[in-house]
Each structure stands twice: as structure tokens, then as C-alpha cells.
Amino acid sequence: MNVAVCVKQIPDPAAPGSLQPDTKNLVREGKLILDDSDSYGVEMSLQLAERAGGGEVTLVSMAPHEETSGLRTALAMGAAKAILVSDDVLAGTDALGTAKVLAAAIKRAEPDLVVAATESTDGYTGTTPAQVAELLGLPSVTFAKKIDVSDGKVRVERQTEAGFDEVECPLPAVVTVTAGVVEPRYPSFKGIMAAKGKPVEQLKVADLGLTPDQVGVAGAREEVFDVAAAEERKAGEVVVDEGDAYERIIAFLEQLKLL
Amino acid sequence: MATDKVWVVAESSGGAPTSLTLELLTKARSLGSVVEAVAWGDDVASTAGALGSHGASKAYDVGDLGNALPGSRVAAAIAAQIAAGNAPDVILIGTTYDGRDIAGRLSARIDRPVLTNLVDLTVEDGVPVAHHAIFGGVQMAKSRFTGDGPGIFVVRAKSFAAEPDGGSAAEVVPVEVPDTGATDAARVLERHVEERSGPQLDEAEIVVSGGRGLGQADKYEMIEELAKLLKAAPGASRAIVDAGWVPYAYQVGQTGKTVKPTVYLAVGISGATQHMVGMKGAKNIIAINKDQEAPIFSIADLGIVGDVHKVVPKLIEALKARG
């Protein structure tokens, strides 16, 4: 079974984020890393391909400056190859534009199953996988906490407000996974070495049959026009526990008449 | 883009609109002169009263979806209305599992962008403006659509208060679902309700959340016990959800739930920006953490610098002693 998994290479979330003053786009400079959320999708895809006993995992990504450091991490985990769309005209692309790029790139991989995280850690729009599914004319099951594939169907335990639903869907389909569903493997030394030689197909927007006005700022048709400091929440009292701090919590709750 | 006609994608549960749906309808009244709902299920009529009393004059009924997921069909039904000339100016959708599916599919179907993760929505110069909390709520960004066509806005729960305006029941109007092709092929085989005692995370007066500072997965039991004693809902930071200690449904934060309780008790949570977005709206914040430099202390009303494994058991004992 061939699985295409959407991965995003993002700035290190531990570093403070900022916006470009003129365009209000997220600053994406320096080395990008594999989004933690996506490591679950990569692991899930590897496990599904392994269980199916054949096929491979293809990474699909869109990133500036032909950035591949995040892809190398996922290749080192065991993905076979990657398709990377990198083009100057993509600066300022919104979620729908991203979905158009990813959908076109995914088509080239002809996968049986498309896997993605429910949302990225940096943009957290959370609609891109559903947009990709619609553009590809595929069914989708989002918020999967468990995935099994057999007999040309995918069976998913889908998170709901009340618990979870068991959902069945014919392949090909798009499935999004929540964090924590599997334990992402650490790339082995052998895997890291092997990743250096794995193919990364580099594509431009024109290679995908898309026009520049469908992506980038022109395609976005939305803009962030103002960024301001939020109302600050002030720090209250900070006390060091000397064995009786629990009494302070009880007093605090009593004062609010919650006890 | 004017904002005369506003549609609310109305999710329901057990024959009644969800609280988020009522929040969106309440907001919709302040945005446009015509407020209508798009609903689905085997008995939309039973929700018409509540939808109407919160401002919807009509409820477009997509029909009984049976075991299909709502994303494809509801998006297709809305897109068909737009294509037929019955287009709203603004479409409000809740940040929920199904809401995000509907928003994504609708966006692709009508080739319109979507603005997500809203914490507020205003009208400036006649144009709807989305407000987003970014970088852990330290900054607020405002965004708007630049092209023509309906604006799709996906709004986080608890962004607005739900208030009825006393309107009469919404008129139920059946709408057609066009052919959805393969996009609609997923089927629910079985629904599982996970029993969770106590209040819901987004409705509880007190929320007790645990984080990485608990040290190991089985220590989360401490959070559940404390929550039970306080009649609170147990929550979690992303770190321990990602680590697989508790299910995703417990997660408070940017990628999880937004909570606005009277008291938020953060146990062993350092206060990563992604967590702060989800809990900063609490009226009062109590934090217990051994690291005096933890960012959570900069927003806590009461900060306890201490070992959660010492403070929490004592707190539990004291609460038990009170009966």
C-alpha cells in the first residue's frame, strides 16, 4: 500500500514567533524542522505500509528555499521518498492555496491513502486536509486516533465530542491523525545515513499545472492587516511552598465561594 | 463585502443546538440583519425553537445524514445554495471536529478562503474583521477577506456569550444535497460514548489541568482525584497529550479546547504559548510549578512555587477532610 503523508517544515516552535512587519506573514527564517504533529502521521503511515507488507511512504511538503531538513528527519524515520514544492511565488500562500499545491503534488504520488496531521503547530488553521480531500474528490476521516487498513477500506476511530466513532471508508481516502496516537520512532544512525541518499523531487508551481494567481498573496484573497499587543494579564501573588501552600489554594477557592 | 445576511452552521446534540451554535447565532445578530441557520439530522424541527429564539429566522434543513459524516454533504448543500443565487455574506462555523470538515470542504468547493481560530468578529468599515489570538495570546491579529463572495469564518467556542432574543421558532426549509460523488463515502459503523463523570471541560466552573511536571503518566490520577473533589473538569497540556498520557479530548490550548472557567488550576504546567491561548480567558488562574521562572506565573493570580507531588496530595487530603 502506498501512503502519501503531508508534512510541514516549520520554524522551531521553542523559538519566539514573529510576523514580518510589512506582509504580516510568519517569519520563516533559519533552519526549519519537521512539525511534531506530523511525526505522528509519518509514524502511522510507516506502520500501515509495514503491516500491509508492501508499498511505500511518500512525503509531500511545501516549503520556502527548497528547505529539506524536516523532510530528512522523516526520511530517516523510514519514508521512501519526498515531493517538495518550493517556489518564490508561494510566499503568502494561505490554507486553500496550500491545499491546491498539496493536492496537485499528492496526485503525482498516486497513493492509496493520504495521511496528514489535524493541524500544523505554527499555522494551526486545521482546514487544509479537508480542502485537499475536496480538491482530490476523495472522502476524508479527520481526527483519527486509530487507523486500520484491510480489503481496500480504511477503518478509523474518529474522535468526537462524546467519545469516538468507528468510521469505515473506501480507499483512496484522506485521514488526519491527532497527536499521541502512536509513538514516533527516533531515526536510527543507519536511517539518518540512508536518508541522505533518498530521492527528493523538487517541483515548481508551474510543474503542478497551477498558475501563480492561484497561490501566494494573489491567491490568498485574505490579509492580516493589523497586529497589536493583547491586553496583558498581570501576575498575582507568588508564594514558595513551605508545606502549607495547599491552605492558600483552599483559602483562594473559599474566597470565590467555590468551597 | 457587506454583512447583511449571515448563516450559522448549526450543530446539534440530542435534539438541541449546541452551546457553540447558540453563541454563533447571538454574534450573528450583531453582524447582519438577516440571520439563518443551516442544520441537519433526523429532526431539525425539534431545534427550530431554540435556533429561532437565538435569532435565526430560517433553518435550512440538509436532512438526515444517516451514518454519513456531515463534512461533504453540508458543504455541498451550502455551495448549491450559493450557486443558485441564495448566497449569504458571512458564514459562521464553530471550531469543532465536524465544523472544520465543513469549512474546509466548502472553501474548496466554492474556491473561497477561510479564516479560522477566531476569538472575536467585528465589522469595521462595513467589512467583517476576524480577530485571532497569536503567540499564546500575547498579540491579537486582525484579518479580513479581500475578494468578493461569502466569507467563511471558523470561530472558537466561548468567544461569545449565548443570549436569546425571544424570537419565534425558525422556519424549517428543506434544501437539496447535490451529488457529492466519492467525497461522501465514509460511514459511521458505531458510535461510542466515553463515560466522563463530572462537568464538561468547556462548561466547568473549575478546570484542573495537568502537565509534564507530573513526571509520569500514572500521576495524572492525582489530577482526576482533585478534579472530582472540586467538581471540576480534568484537562491537560499538549505535552502530556502528545506523550499519550491522556486522550486528545482533554487537551486545553491552541490545538485543543478553549476554556473560560471561574478558576483554572494548572498543575505542573509551565505555560507554553500554545497552552496559554486556551486558558487565558479564565477569571482566575492558580498555578503550581516547581520552576519559579515558569511563564505560567506571569499570568497566575495565585502562583505556588513547589513540588506538585507534595502540594497536590496535601490539597487532596484537606479537601477530603472537609467532606
Coordinates of C-alpha atoms in Angstrom, one line a residue:
Chain A
M1 CA 0.0 0.0 0.0
N2 CA 1.3 3.4 -1.0
V3 CA 0.8 6.2 1.5
A4 CA 1.3 9.9 0.9
V5 CA 1.8 11.8 4.1
C6 CA 1.6 15.6 4.2
V7 CA 4.4 17.1 6.3
K8 CA 5.2 20.7 7.2
Q9 CA 8.6 22.0 7.9
I10 CA 8.3 24.8 10.4
P11 CA 10.5 27.2 12.4
D12 CA 11.4 25.7 15.8
P13 CA 8.3 26.3 18.0
A14 CA 10.5 26.8 21.0
A15 CA 11.9 30.0 19.4
P16 CA 9.7 33.1 19.9
G17 CA 7.5 33.6 16.8
S18 CA 7.2 36.9 15.0
L19 CA 5.5 38.4 12.0
Q20 CA 7.1 40.3 9.1
P21 CA 6.2 44.0 9.7
D22 CA 5.1 44.7 6.1
T23 CA 3.4 41.5 4.9
K24 CA 2.4 40.2 8.4
N25 CA 3.4 36.7 7.2
L26 CA 5.0 34.4 9.8
V27 CA 8.8 34.9 9.8
R28 CA 10.2 31.6 8.4
E29 CA 13.9 32.1 8.5
G30 CA 16.7 29.9 9.7
K31 CA 16.5 26.1 9.8
L32 CA 13.1 24.5 9.6
I33 CA 12.2 21.4 11.5
L34 CA 9.7 18.6 11.0
D35 CA 6.4 19.7 12.7
D36 CA 6.0 17.5 15.8
S37 CA 2.3 17.0 14.8
D38 CA 3.4 15.5 11.5
S39 CA 5.8 13.0 13.1
Y40 CA 2.6 11.1 14.2
G41 CA 1.3 11.0 10.7
V42 CA 4.7 9.8 9.4
E43 CA 4.9 7.0 12.1
M44 CA 1.3 6.0 11.4
S45 CA 2.0 5.8 7.7
L46 CA 5.1 3.7 8.2
Q47 CA 3.3 1.3 10.4
L48 CA 0.4 0.9 7.9
A49 CA 2.8 0.3 5.0
E50 CA 4.7 -2.2 7.1
R51 CA 1.5 -4.0 8.1
A52 CA 0.3 -4.1 4.5
G53 CA 3.5 -5.9 3.7
G54 CA 4.4 -3.8 0.7
G55 CA 4.3 -0.3 -0.7
E56 CA 6.0 2.8 0.5
V57 CA 5.5 6.1 2.2
T58 CA 6.0 9.3 0.2
L59 CA 6.3 12.6 1.9
V60 CA 4.6 15.7 0.4
S61 CA 5.6 19.1 1.5
M62 CA 5.6 22.8 0.6
A63 CA 8.4 24.9 1.9
P64 CA 10.4 28.0 1.1
H65 CA 14.0 28.0 -0.2
E66 CA 14.0 24.3 -1.1
E67 CA 14.2 23.5 2.6
T68 CA 14.6 19.8 3.2
S69 CA 15.9 19.5 6.8
G70 CA 12.5 18.5 8.1
L71 CA 12.0 16.1 5.2
R72 CA 15.3 14.4 6.0
T73 CA 14.1 13.7 9.5
A74 CA 11.0 11.9 8.2
L75 CA 13.1 10.1 5.5
A76 CA 15.4 9.0 8.3
M77 CA 12.4 7.5 10.1
G78 CA 11.7 5.3 7.1
A79 CA 9.8 7.2 4.4
A80 CA 11.0 6.2 0.9
K81 CA 10.9 9.5 -0.9
A82 CA 9.7 13.0 -0.9
I83 CA 8.0 15.5 -3.2
L84 CA 8.8 19.1 -2.2
V85 CA 7.1 22.1 -3.8
S86 CA 9.3 25.2 -3.3
D87 CA 8.8 28.4 -5.3
D88 CA 9.2 32.1 -4.7
V89 CA 5.6 32.7 -5.9
L90 CA 4.3 30.7 -2.9
A91 CA 5.2 33.4 -0.3
G92 CA 2.0 34.4 1.5
T93 CA 0.0 31.4 0.3
D94 CA -3.0 30.7 2.6
A95 CA -4.6 27.4 3.6
L96 CA -6.6 26.9 0.4
G97 CA -3.6 27.8 -1.8
T98 CA -1.6 25.3 0.2
A99 CA -4.3 22.7 -0.3
K100 CA -4.2 23.3 -4.1
V101 CA -0.4 22.8 -4.1
L102 CA -0.5 19.7 -1.9
A103 CA -3.4 18.1 -3.8
A104 CA -1.6 18.5 -7.1
A105 CA 1.6 17.1 -5.6
I106 CA -0.3 14.2 -4.0
K107 CA -1.8 13.3 -7.3
R108 CA 1.6 12.6 -8.7
A109 CA 2.3 10.0 -6.0
E110 CA -1.0 8.1 -6.8
P111 CA -1.4 7.0 -3.2
D112 CA -3.9 4.5 -1.8
L113 CA -4.1 6.6 1.3
V114 CA -3.3 10.2 2.2
V115 CA -2.4 10.9 5.8
A116 CA -2.0 14.3 7.5
A117 CA -1.9 15.8 11.0
T118 CA -5.1 17.5 12.1
E119 CA -3.3 20.9 12.0
S120 CA 0.1 22.3 12.0
T121 CA 1.8 23.7 15.1
D122 CA 2.7 27.1 13.5
G123 CA -0.4 28.0 11.5
Y124 CA -3.0 25.7 13.2
T125 CA -5.6 26.5 10.6
G126 CA -6.9 22.9 10.6
T127 CA -8.8 23.0 7.4
T128 CA -6.1 22.1 4.9
P129 CA -6.6 18.3 4.9
A130 CA -10.4 18.7 4.3
Q131 CA -9.6 21.1 1.4
V132 CA -7.1 18.7 0.0
A133 CA -9.7 15.9 0.1
E134 CA -12.4 18.0 -1.6
L135 CA -9.9 19.1 -4.3
L136 CA -9.0 15.5 -4.9
G137 CA -12.6 14.3 -4.9
L138 CA -11.8 12.0 -2.0
P139 CA -13.6 11.0 1.2
S140 CA -12.0 12.0 4.4
V141 CA -12.0 11.0 8.0
T142 CA -10.5 13.6 10.3
F143 CA -9.3 13.3 14.0
A144 CA -8.3 9.7 13.8
K145 CA -6.9 8.1 17.0
K146 CA -6.6 4.6 15.4
I147 CA -6.3 3.5 11.8
D148 CA -6.5 0.1 10.2
V149 CA -6.5 -0.8 6.6
S150 CA -7.8 -4.0 5.0
D151 CA -9.6 -5.1 1.9
G152 CA -9.4 -1.7 0.2
K153 CA -11.0 0.0 3.1
V154 CA -9.7 2.2 6.0
R155 CA -11.3 1.8 9.4
V156 CA -10.8 4.7 11.7
E157 CA -11.6 5.5 15.3
R158 CA -12.6 9.2 15.0
Q159 CA -12.5 11.5 18.0
T160 CA -15.9 13.1 18.8
E161 CA -17.2 15.4 21.5
A162 CA -18.8 12.4 23.2
G163 CA -16.2 9.8 22.7
F164 CA -15.3 8.3 19.3
D165 CA -16.9 6.9 16.2
E166 CA -15.9 3.8 14.3
V167 CA -15.8 5.0 10.7
E168 CA -15.2 2.9 7.6
C169 CA -14.2 4.4 4.3
P170 CA -13.2 3.0 0.9
L171 CA -9.7 3.8 -0.4
P172 CA -8.3 6.1 -1.6
A173 CA -9.1 8.5 1.2
V174 CA -7.6 11.3 3.3
V175 CA -7.2 10.6 7.0
T176 CA -5.9 13.1 9.6
V177 CA -4.3 11.9 12.9
T178 CA -4.3 13.5 16.3
A179 CA -1.1 13.7 18.3
G180 CA -0.2 11.0 20.7
V181 CA -1.8 8.2 18.7
V182 CA 1.4 6.4 18.1
E183 CA 5.0 6.7 19.4
P184 CA 7.0 8.3 16.6
R185 CA 10.3 6.3 16.2
Y186 CA 13.6 8.0 16.5
P187 CA 15.7 8.0 13.4
S188 CA 18.5 5.4 13.7
F189 CA 22.0 6.3 12.7
K190 CA 21.5 3.9 9.8
G191 CA 18.3 5.7 8.9
I192 CA 19.9 9.1 9.0
M193 CA 22.7 7.9 6.7
A194 CA 20.2 6.3 4.3
A195 CA 18.0 9.5 4.3
K196 CA 20.8 11.4 2.6
G197 CA 20.5 9.3 -0.5
K198 CA 16.7 9.1 -0.7
P199 CA 15.1 11.0 -3.6
V200 CA 13.5 14.4 -3.0
E201 CA 11.7 15.5 -6.1
Q202 CA 11.8 19.3 -6.3
L203 CA 8.9 21.0 -8.0
K204 CA 7.8 24.5 -9.0
V205 CA 4.2 25.7 -9.1
A206 CA 4.2 25.5 -12.9
D207 CA 5.2 21.8 -12.7
L208 CA 1.9 21.2 -10.9
G209 CA -0.3 22.8 -13.6
L210 CA -1.2 25.7 -11.2
T211 CA -0.9 29.3 -12.2
P212 CA 0.8 31.9 -10.0
D213 CA -2.5 33.7 -9.3
Q214 CA -3.9 30.6 -7.5
V215 CA -1.2 30.7 -4.9
G216 CA 0.8 33.3 -2.9
V217 CA -0.6 36.6 -1.9
A218 CA -2.6 37.0 -5.0
G219 CA -4.4 33.6 -4.5
A220 CA -4.9 34.2 -0.8
R221 CA -7.7 36.8 -1.1
E222 CA -7.3 37.4 2.7
E223 CA -5.0 39.6 4.6
V224 CA -3.8 40.2 8.1
F225 CA -3.9 44.0 8.3
D226 CA -3.3 44.7 12.0
V227 CA -1.3 43.2 14.8
A228 CA -1.4 44.7 18.3
A229 CA -0.4 43.7 21.8
A230 CA -3.2 41.9 23.6
E231 CA -4.5 43.2 26.9
E232 CA -2.0 42.0 29.5
R233 CA -2.9 39.7 32.3
K234 CA -1.0 40.7 35.4
A235 CA 0.9 38.3 37.7
G236 CA -0.7 38.0 41.1
E237 CA 0.9 36.7 44.3
V238 CA 3.6 34.1 44.0
V239 CA 4.4 32.1 47.1
V240 CA 7.1 29.4 47.7
D241 CA 5.6 26.3 49.2
E242 CA 6.8 25.6 52.7
G243 CA 4.5 22.7 53.3
D244 CA 1.3 24.8 53.8
A245 CA 0.8 26.2 50.3
Y246 CA -2.3 24.0 49.9
E247 CA -4.0 26.2 52.5
R248 CA -3.6 29.2 50.3
I249 CA -5.3 27.4 47.4
I250 CA -8.2 26.4 49.7
A251 CA -8.5 30.0 51.0
F252 CA -8.5 31.3 47.4
L253 CA -11.3 28.9 46.4
E254 CA -13.2 29.8 49.6
Q255 CA -13.0 33.5 48.8
L256 CA -14.6 32.8 45.5
K257 CA -17.3 30.7 47.3
L258 CA -16.3 27.7 45.3
L259 CA -15.8 25.7 48.5
Chain B
M1 CA -18.2 42.8 1.4
A2 CA -21.4 43.7 3.2
T3 CA -22.7 41.7 6.1
D4 CA -26.4 41.8 5.6
K5 CA -27.1 38.1 5.5
V6 CA -25.3 35.8 8.0
W7 CA -25.5 32.0 8.0
V8 CA -24.7 29.9 11.0
V9 CA -23.7 26.3 10.6
A10 CA -25.9 24.9 13.4
E11 CA -24.6 21.7 15.0
S12 CA -26.9 20.0 17.4
S13 CA -26.7 17.3 20.0
G14 CA -29.5 15.2 21.4
G15 CA -32.2 17.3 19.6
A16 CA -30.9 20.7 20.8
P17 CA -28.5 23.1 19.3
T18 CA -25.0 23.0 20.9
S19 CA -24.0 25.9 23.1
L20 CA -21.5 26.9 20.4
T21 CA -24.2 27.2 17.9
L22 CA -26.2 29.5 20.2
E23 CA -23.0 31.6 20.7
L24 CA -22.6 31.9 17.0
L25 CA -26.3 32.9 16.4
T26 CA -26.1 35.5 19.2
K27 CA -23.0 37.0 17.5
A28 CA -24.6 36.8 14.0
R29 CA -27.4 39.1 15.2
S30 CA -24.9 41.9 15.8
L31 CA -23.3 41.4 12.3
G32 CA -26.3 41.3 9.9
S33 CA -30.0 42.0 9.6
V34 CA -30.8 38.5 8.3
V35 CA -29.7 35.5 10.4
E36 CA -30.3 32.0 9.1
A37 CA -29.1 28.6 10.2
V38 CA -28.0 25.5 8.3
A39 CA -28.9 22.4 10.2
W40 CA -29.0 18.6 9.6
G41 CA -30.2 15.5 11.3
D42 CA -33.3 13.4 11.6
D43 CA -35.3 16.0 13.4
V44 CA -34.2 19.6 12.6
A45 CA -37.7 20.7 13.5
S46 CA -37.0 20.0 17.2
T47 CA -34.2 22.5 17.1
A48 CA -36.2 25.3 15.3
G49 CA -37.4 26.8 18.6
A50 CA -34.0 27.3 20.1
L51 CA -32.5 28.4 16.8
G52 CA -35.3 30.9 16.4
S53 CA -35.1 32.2 20.0
H54 CA -31.4 33.0 19.4
G55 CA -32.0 34.9 16.2
A56 CA -32.4 32.5 13.2
S57 CA -35.4 33.3 11.0
K58 CA -34.9 30.2 8.9
A59 CA -33.3 26.9 9.4
Y60 CA -32.2 25.3 6.1
D61 CA -32.6 21.5 6.6
V62 CA -29.9 19.4 4.9
G63 CA -31.8 16.3 6.0
D64 CA -31.0 13.1 7.8
L65 CA -27.4 12.1 7.1
G66 CA -27.9 8.6 8.3
N67 CA -24.4 7.3 9.0
A68 CA -22.6 9.7 6.7
L69 CA -20.2 12.3 8.1
P70 CA -21.5 15.9 7.8
G71 CA -18.5 17.5 6.1
S72 CA -19.1 16.6 2.4
R73 CA -22.9 16.9 2.3
V74 CA -23.4 20.0 4.4
A75 CA -20.7 21.8 2.4
A76 CA -22.3 20.6 -0.9
A77 CA -25.7 21.8 0.2
I78 CA -24.4 25.3 1.2
A79 CA -22.4 25.5 -2.1
A80 CA -25.5 24.6 -4.1
Q81 CA -27.5 27.4 -2.4
I82 CA -24.7 29.9 -3.2
A83 CA -24.6 28.7 -6.8
A84 CA -28.4 29.1 -7.1
G85 CA -28.1 32.8 -6.0
N86 CA -29.0 32.4 -2.3
A87 CA -25.6 33.4 -1.0
P88 CA -25.0 34.7 2.5
D89 CA -22.4 37.4 3.1
V90 CA -20.9 35.7 6.1
I91 CA -20.9 32.0 7.1
L92 CA -20.1 31.3 10.8
I93 CA -18.8 27.8 11.6
G94 CA -17.7 26.5 15.0
T95 CA -14.2 25.1 15.7
T96 CA -15.4 21.6 16.2
Y97 CA -14.5 18.2 14.6
D98 CA -17.3 18.4 12.1
G99 CA -17.2 22.2 11.7
R100 CA -13.7 22.2 10.4
D101 CA -14.5 19.5 7.9
I102 CA -17.5 21.5 6.6
A103 CA -15.4 24.7 6.4
G104 CA -12.5 23.1 4.6
R105 CA -14.7 21.3 2.1
L106 CA -17.0 24.3 1.5
S107 CA -13.9 26.5 1.0
A108 CA -12.5 24.2 -1.7
R109 CA -16.0 23.8 -3.3
I110 CA -16.7 27.5 -3.8
D111 CA -13.0 28.5 -4.1
R112 CA -13.1 30.9 -1.2
P113 CA -10.5 31.2 1.5
V114 CA -11.4 30.6 5.1
L115 CA -10.4 32.4 8.3
T116 CA -10.0 30.1 11.3
N117 CA -9.4 30.2 15.0
L118 CA -11.3 33.4 15.6
V119 CA -11.7 34.7 19.1
D120 CA -13.8 37.7 18.0
L121 CA -15.5 39.1 15.0
T122 CA -16.3 42.7 14.4
V123 CA -17.4 44.9 11.5
E124 CA -15.0 47.7 10.5
D125 CA -15.8 50.0 7.6
G126 CA -18.7 47.6 6.7
V127 CA -16.3 44.7 6.4
P128 CA -16.3 41.7 8.8
V129 CA -13.0 41.5 10.6
A130 CA -11.6 38.4 12.3
H131 CA -9.6 38.6 15.5
H132 CA -7.0 35.9 16.3
A133 CA -5.0 35.4 19.4
I134 CA -1.4 34.7 18.3
F135 CA 1.8 33.8 20.1
G136 CA 0.0 32.5 23.1
G137 CA -2.4 35.4 23.2
V138 CA 0.4 38.0 23.7
Q139 CA -0.7 39.6 20.4
M140 CA -4.0 40.0 18.6
A141 CA -4.0 39.9 14.9
K142 CA -6.9 41.2 12.7
S143 CA -7.6 39.8 9.3
R144 CA -10.2 40.2 6.6
F145 CA -11.1 38.9 3.1
T146 CA -10.0 40.9 0.1
G147 CA -12.1 39.4 -2.7
D148 CA -15.8 39.1 -3.4
G149 CA -18.1 36.2 -2.2
P150 CA -19.2 34.8 1.1
G151 CA -16.7 35.0 3.9
I152 CA -16.2 31.7 5.8
F153 CA -15.2 32.2 9.4
V154 CA -14.4 29.4 11.9
V155 CA -14.9 30.5 15.5
R156 CA -13.6 29.0 18.7
A157 CA -16.0 28.1 21.4
K158 CA -16.6 30.5 24.3
S159 CA -15.7 33.5 22.1
F160 CA -19.2 35.0 22.6
A161 CA -21.9 34.6 25.2
A162 CA -25.2 33.0 24.1
E163 CA -28.2 35.1 24.7
P164 CA -31.7 34.5 23.4
D165 CA -33.6 37.4 21.9
G166 CA -37.1 35.9 22.2
G167 CA -37.7 35.3 18.5
S168 CA -40.2 32.8 17.3
A169 CA -39.2 29.4 16.0
A170 CA -37.2 29.3 12.8
E171 CA -39.0 28.4 9.6
V172 CA -37.6 25.0 8.5
V173 CA -36.8 25.0 4.8
P174 CA -35.6 21.7 3.3
V175 CA -32.6 22.1 0.9
E176 CA -31.2 19.7 -1.7
V177 CA -27.9 18.0 -1.4
P178 CA -26.3 17.7 -4.9
D179 CA -24.2 14.7 -5.9
T180 CA -21.2 14.5 -3.7
G181 CA -19.5 11.7 -5.6
A182 CA -16.8 9.8 -3.7
T183 CA -16.3 12.6 -1.2
D184 CA -19.2 11.3 0.8
A185 CA -18.2 7.6 1.1
A186 CA -17.2 7.5 4.7
R187 CA -19.7 5.8 7.0
V188 CA -20.0 5.6 10.8
L189 CA -20.3 2.0 11.8
E190 CA -20.7 2.5 15.5
R191 CA -20.7 5.4 17.9
H192 CA -19.0 5.1 21.3
V193 CA -19.8 7.4 24.2
E194 CA -16.9 7.6 26.7
E195 CA -18.4 8.0 30.1
R196 CA -16.8 11.0 31.7
S197 CA -18.1 11.8 35.1
G198 CA -18.4 15.4 36.3
P199 CA -18.7 18.5 34.2
Q200 CA -17.5 19.0 30.6
L201 CA -14.2 20.7 30.0
D202 CA -15.7 23.7 28.3
E203 CA -18.6 24.2 30.7
A204 CA -17.0 23.5 34.1
E205 CA -16.7 26.3 36.7
I206 CA -13.4 24.8 37.8
V207 CA -10.8 23.2 35.5
V208 CA -7.9 21.2 36.9
S209 CA -5.2 20.6 34.2
G210 CA -2.0 18.5 34.5
G211 CA 1.2 18.9 32.5
R212 CA 4.6 17.5 32.1
G213 CA 5.5 18.4 35.6
L214 CA 3.5 15.4 36.8
G215 CA 6.5 13.4 35.8
Q216 CA 4.8 10.2 34.7
A217 CA 1.5 9.1 33.2
D218 CA 0.0 7.4 36.3
K219 CA 0.4 10.6 38.2
Y220 CA -2.5 12.0 36.2
E221 CA -4.8 10.1 38.6
M222 CA -3.9 12.8 41.0
I223 CA -5.5 15.4 38.7
E224 CA -8.6 13.3 38.3
E225 CA -9.0 12.8 42.0
L226 CA -8.5 16.5 42.7
A227 CA -11.0 17.4 39.9
K228 CA -13.6 15.1 41.4
L229 CA -13.2 16.6 44.8
L230 CA -13.6 20.1 43.4
K231 CA -16.5 19.1 41.0
A232 CA -14.1 20.3 38.3
A233 CA -13.3 19.0 34.8
P234 CA -9.9 17.4 34.3
G235 CA -7.8 18.9 31.5
A236 CA -4.3 18.5 30.1
S237 CA -1.5 20.4 28.3
R238 CA -0.5 19.4 24.9
A239 CA 2.8 17.9 26.1
I240 CA 1.1 15.1 28.0
V241 CA -1.5 14.5 25.3
D242 CA 1.3 14.1 22.7
A243 CA 3.1 11.8 25.2
G244 CA -0.1 9.6 25.1
W245 CA -0.9 10.0 28.9
V246 CA -4.4 11.2 28.3
P247 CA -6.7 11.4 25.2
Y248 CA -6.8 14.3 22.8
A249 CA -10.2 15.3 24.1
Y250 CA -8.6 16.5 27.4
Q251 CA -6.3 19.0 25.7
V252 CA -6.6 22.7 26.6
G253 CA -4.9 25.1 24.2
Q254 CA -4.5 26.4 20.8
T255 CA -4.8 23.0 19.2
G256 CA -7.3 21.8 21.9
K257 CA -10.2 23.3 23.7
T258 CA -10.7 26.9 24.9
V259 CA -11.9 27.1 28.5
K260 CA -13.2 30.0 30.4
P261 CA -13.9 28.7 33.9
T262 CA -14.1 30.7 37.1
V263 CA -10.9 29.0 38.3
Y264 CA -8.2 27.3 36.2
L265 CA -5.8 25.3 38.3
A266 CA -2.6 24.5 36.3
V267 CA -0.6 21.7 37.9
G268 CA 2.9 21.1 36.6
I269 CA 2.2 23.2 33.5
S270 CA 5.0 25.6 32.5
G271 CA 2.8 27.7 30.3
A272 CA 3.8 27.1 26.7
T273 CA 2.3 29.7 24.4
Q274 CA 0.1 27.1 22.8
H275 CA -1.4 26.3 26.2
M276 CA -1.9 29.9 27.3
V277 CA -4.2 30.6 24.3
G278 CA -6.7 28.1 25.6
M279 CA -6.9 29.1 29.2
K280 CA -6.0 32.8 29.5
G281 CA -9.7 33.6 29.5
A282 CA -10.2 32.0 32.9
K283 CA -11.4 34.5 35.5
N284 CA -8.8 33.3 38.0
I285 CA -5.7 31.2 37.5
I286 CA -3.9 29.2 40.1
A287 CA -0.6 27.6 39.1
I288 CA 1.6 25.0 40.9
N289 CA 5.1 24.5 39.5
K290 CA 8.5 24.0 40.9
D291 CA 10.2 26.3 38.4
Q292 CA 9.9 29.8 39.7
E293 CA 10.7 31.1 36.2
A294 CA 7.8 29.2 34.5
P295 CA 5.8 31.6 32.2
I296 CA 2.6 30.4 33.8
F297 CA 3.4 32.5 36.9
S298 CA 3.3 35.7 34.8
I299 CA -0.4 35.3 34.4
A300 CA -1.4 33.4 37.6
D301 CA -3.4 35.2 40.2
L302 CA -2.0 32.7 42.8
G303 CA 1.3 31.1 42.0
I304 CA 2.6 28.3 44.1
V305 CA 6.3 27.6 43.6
G306 CA 6.5 24.0 44.8
D307 CA 6.6 20.3 44.1
V308 CA 3.3 19.2 42.7
H309 CA 3.8 15.8 44.3
K310 CA 3.9 17.4 47.7
V311 CA 1.3 20.2 47.3
V312 CA -1.4 18.3 45.5
P313 CA -1.6 15.3 47.9
K314 CA -2.0 17.7 50.8
L315 CA -4.6 19.6 48.9
I316 CA -6.5 16.4 48.2
E317 CA -6.3 15.3 51.9
A318 CA -7.5 18.7 53.1
L319 CA -10.4 18.6 50.7
K320 CA -11.3 15.1 51.8
A321 CA -11.2 16.1 55.4
R322 CA -13.8 18.9 54.7
G323 CA -16.1 16.1 53.4

